[in-house]
XYZ file of C-alpha atoms in Angstrom:
194
model
C 34.115 -16.879 -44.743
C 35.047 -13.401 -43.953
C 32.664 -12.017 -46.301
C 29.845 -14.093 -44.695
C 30.550 -13.197 -41.209
C 30.744 -8.997 -41.451
C 27.528 -9.173 -43.278
C 25.558 -11.203 -40.818
C 27.270 -8.921 -37.803
C 25.915 -5.942 -39.724
C 22.011 -7.480 -40.077
C 22.126 -8.763 -36.457
C 23.099 -5.173 -34.877
C 20.225 -3.713 -37.179
C 17.560 -6.404 -36.188
C 18.729 -5.941 -32.466
C 17.401 -2.430 -32.686
C 14.160 -3.549 -33.410
C 13.926 -5.658 -29.959
C 13.878 -3.746 -26.745
C 16.965 -3.975 -24.582
C 14.630 -4.107 -21.517
C 11.679 -5.468 -20.813
C 8.452 -3.474 -19.194
C 6.912 -4.977 -15.965
C 3.756 -3.676 -14.117
C 5.542 -1.979 -10.878
C 3.276 -4.829 -9.049
C 6.217 -7.164 -10.243
C 8.792 -5.291 -9.681
C 8.783 -4.285 -6.245
C 9.101 -6.963 -3.521
C 6.360 -6.836 -0.882
C 7.574 -5.351 2.634
C 7.340 -8.494 4.656
C 7.909 -9.098 8.575
C 11.099 -7.699 9.959
C 11.684 -5.398 7.092
C 11.412 -1.351 8.027
C 8.850 0.630 6.934
C 10.184 2.460 3.864
C 10.218 6.650 3.544
C 7.433 7.494 1.590
C 5.400 10.761 1.471
C 1.418 10.581 2.226
C -0.824 13.522 2.275
C -3.081 14.518 5.464
C -5.874 16.466 4.811
C -4.619 18.399 1.947
C -1.970 18.002 -0.956
C 0.429 20.359 0.922
C 0.599 18.739 4.319
C 2.711 15.789 3.540
C 3.550 13.215 6.492
C 6.370 10.744 5.762
C 5.079 7.500 6.897
C 9.170 6.288 7.991
C 8.576 9.274 10.369
C 5.221 8.844 11.578
C 5.911 5.433 13.144
C 9.919 5.967 14.014
C 9.846 4.724 18.073
C 6.331 3.989 18.197
C 4.201 1.035 18.040
C 1.428 1.513 15.214
C -0.844 0.431 12.329
C -1.135 0.624 9.125
C -3.593 -0.431 7.114
C -4.447 0.208 3.125
C -7.871 -0.498 1.132
C -8.248 -0.477 -2.494
C -10.140 2.865 -2.273
C -12.337 5.533 -0.618
C -16.363 4.653 -0.774
C -15.952 1.315 -2.289
C -18.724 -0.719 -0.557
C -16.146 -3.491 1.256
C -14.032 -0.742 2.909
C -16.982 1.446 3.743
C -19.047 -1.314 5.348
C -16.685 -3.207 6.804
C -12.531 -2.759 6.840
C -12.710 0.643 7.673
C -15.502 0.156 10.356
C -13.495 -2.808 11.627
C -10.893 -0.343 12.907
C -12.948 3.046 13.781
C -15.469 0.959 16.354
C -11.854 0.086 18.057
C -11.863 2.678 21.086
C -8.490 4.475 21.337
C -8.124 2.309 25.133
C -8.325 -1.154 23.479
C -5.602 0.259 20.912
C -3.564 1.789 24.168
C -3.896 -1.342 26.296
C -1.817 -3.085 23.466
C 0.872 -0.144 23.518
C -0.359 1.347 19.857
C 0.117 5.164 19.850
C -0.922 5.382 16.158
C -3.844 4.270 13.432
C -3.316 4.904 10.350
C -5.557 3.873 6.706
C -4.337 4.587 3.558
C -5.603 4.464 0.082
C -4.639 5.601 -3.509
C -7.033 8.646 -3.483
C -6.459 12.619 -3.276
C -6.512 13.928 -0.037
C -9.534 15.565 -0.707
C -11.753 12.939 -1.096
C -9.621 10.925 1.949
C -10.340 13.667 4.020
C -14.502 13.815 2.901
C -14.440 9.567 3.496
C -13.442 9.600 6.865
C -15.725 12.303 7.876
C -18.424 9.905 7.008
C -17.011 7.659 9.996
C -17.352 10.444 12.682
C -14.999 10.723 15.738
C -12.323 8.372 15.237
C -8.588 7.631 16.445
C -8.016 6.696 13.047
C -5.616 9.011 11.054
C -6.751 8.647 7.206
C -3.752 9.666 4.957
C -3.760 9.657 1.162
C -1.591 8.379 -0.972
C -2.475 9.682 -4.666
C 0.340 8.811 -6.549
C 0.707 5.350 -4.871
C 4.279 6.687 -3.636
C 3.738 4.540 -0.037
C 2.089 1.609 -1.917
C 4.794 0.848 -4.556
C 7.323 1.787 -2.086
C 5.797 -1.024 0.284
C 5.585 -3.324 -2.936
C 1.791 -3.482 -2.230
C 0.656 -2.254 -5.790
C -3.045 -3.714 -6.660
C -3.413 -3.670 -10.664
C -5.354 -6.830 -11.901
C -7.192 -6.014 -15.060
C -10.816 -5.973 -13.336
C -10.049 -3.691 -10.973
C -8.346 -1.119 -13.657
C -11.772 -1.551 -15.357
C -13.808 -0.839 -12.223
C -11.414 1.960 -10.415
C -9.401 3.702 -13.409
C -5.698 3.105 -11.995
C -3.873 0.690 -9.746
C -4.730 0.901 -5.920
C -3.430 -0.261 -3.005
C -3.968 -3.945 -1.850
C -6.020 -4.463 1.316
C -3.691 -5.013 3.914
C -3.061 -4.780 7.825
C 0.594 -4.109 9.215
C 1.726 -4.067 12.525
C 4.595 -1.981 13.283
C 6.677 -1.165 16.315
C 9.523 1.534 16.195
C 9.297 1.408 12.102
C 9.764 -2.121 12.031
C 6.794 -4.419 10.789
C 5.941 -6.565 13.191
C 2.729 -8.126 11.814
C 1.392 -8.311 8.188
C -1.911 -9.530 6.400
C -2.378 -9.061 2.725
C -5.658 -10.277 1.704
C -5.462 -12.398 -0.984
C -1.984 -13.939 -0.131
C -0.765 -16.604 1.477
C -4.505 -17.918 2.070
C -5.543 -14.636 3.786
C -9.200 -13.289 3.353
C -10.269 -9.993 3.639
C -11.576 -10.202 7.308
C -7.472 -11.216 8.029
C -6.979 -7.606 7.355
C -9.219 -6.440 9.736
C -8.495 -4.797 13.169
C -8.768 -7.825 15.016
C -5.846 -9.201 13.091
C -3.892 -5.656 14.133
C -4.912 -6.171 17.545
C -3.065 -10.086 17.880
C -0.036 -8.347 16.671
C 0.781 -6.818 19.672
């Protein structure tokens, strides 16, 4: 029997090299989505230009704030409904809720996001770019469904709104998850977190 076992082991060893020793999954399946009670992760975003970087963890440390994400600058729903819902909330309305910082992020470069922000006029909303999806991936909020990839060319950020208090998530709605619609990620939901 040894003369049968040794060749069999050798064949299996050769065949195993043809098969991967690990499986490659899309990033959206690997990262667990951030949830209420979690701390916001450290991740760099760009403010106006690639050289001006902001760590979202530091930005929300010790403050009440709102972070909302959109699939892309200049996209129809983001431009006509999602962002305006935040821009139309006055600084005083945010202040009444104790909110000190409101940030919009998208997987776009800083130049595109800045140009898009300018189309909304004067606003208390900060627009911070996530060009390489660093923050999006760190929060587990990557949107990479095939129709989206075909339309926009690369993975994007899911549509979401997050309330933060001292860097901890106190409220979170993600469009398409847990029965949430796009409207559940608009400013009215954010105001309801506080």
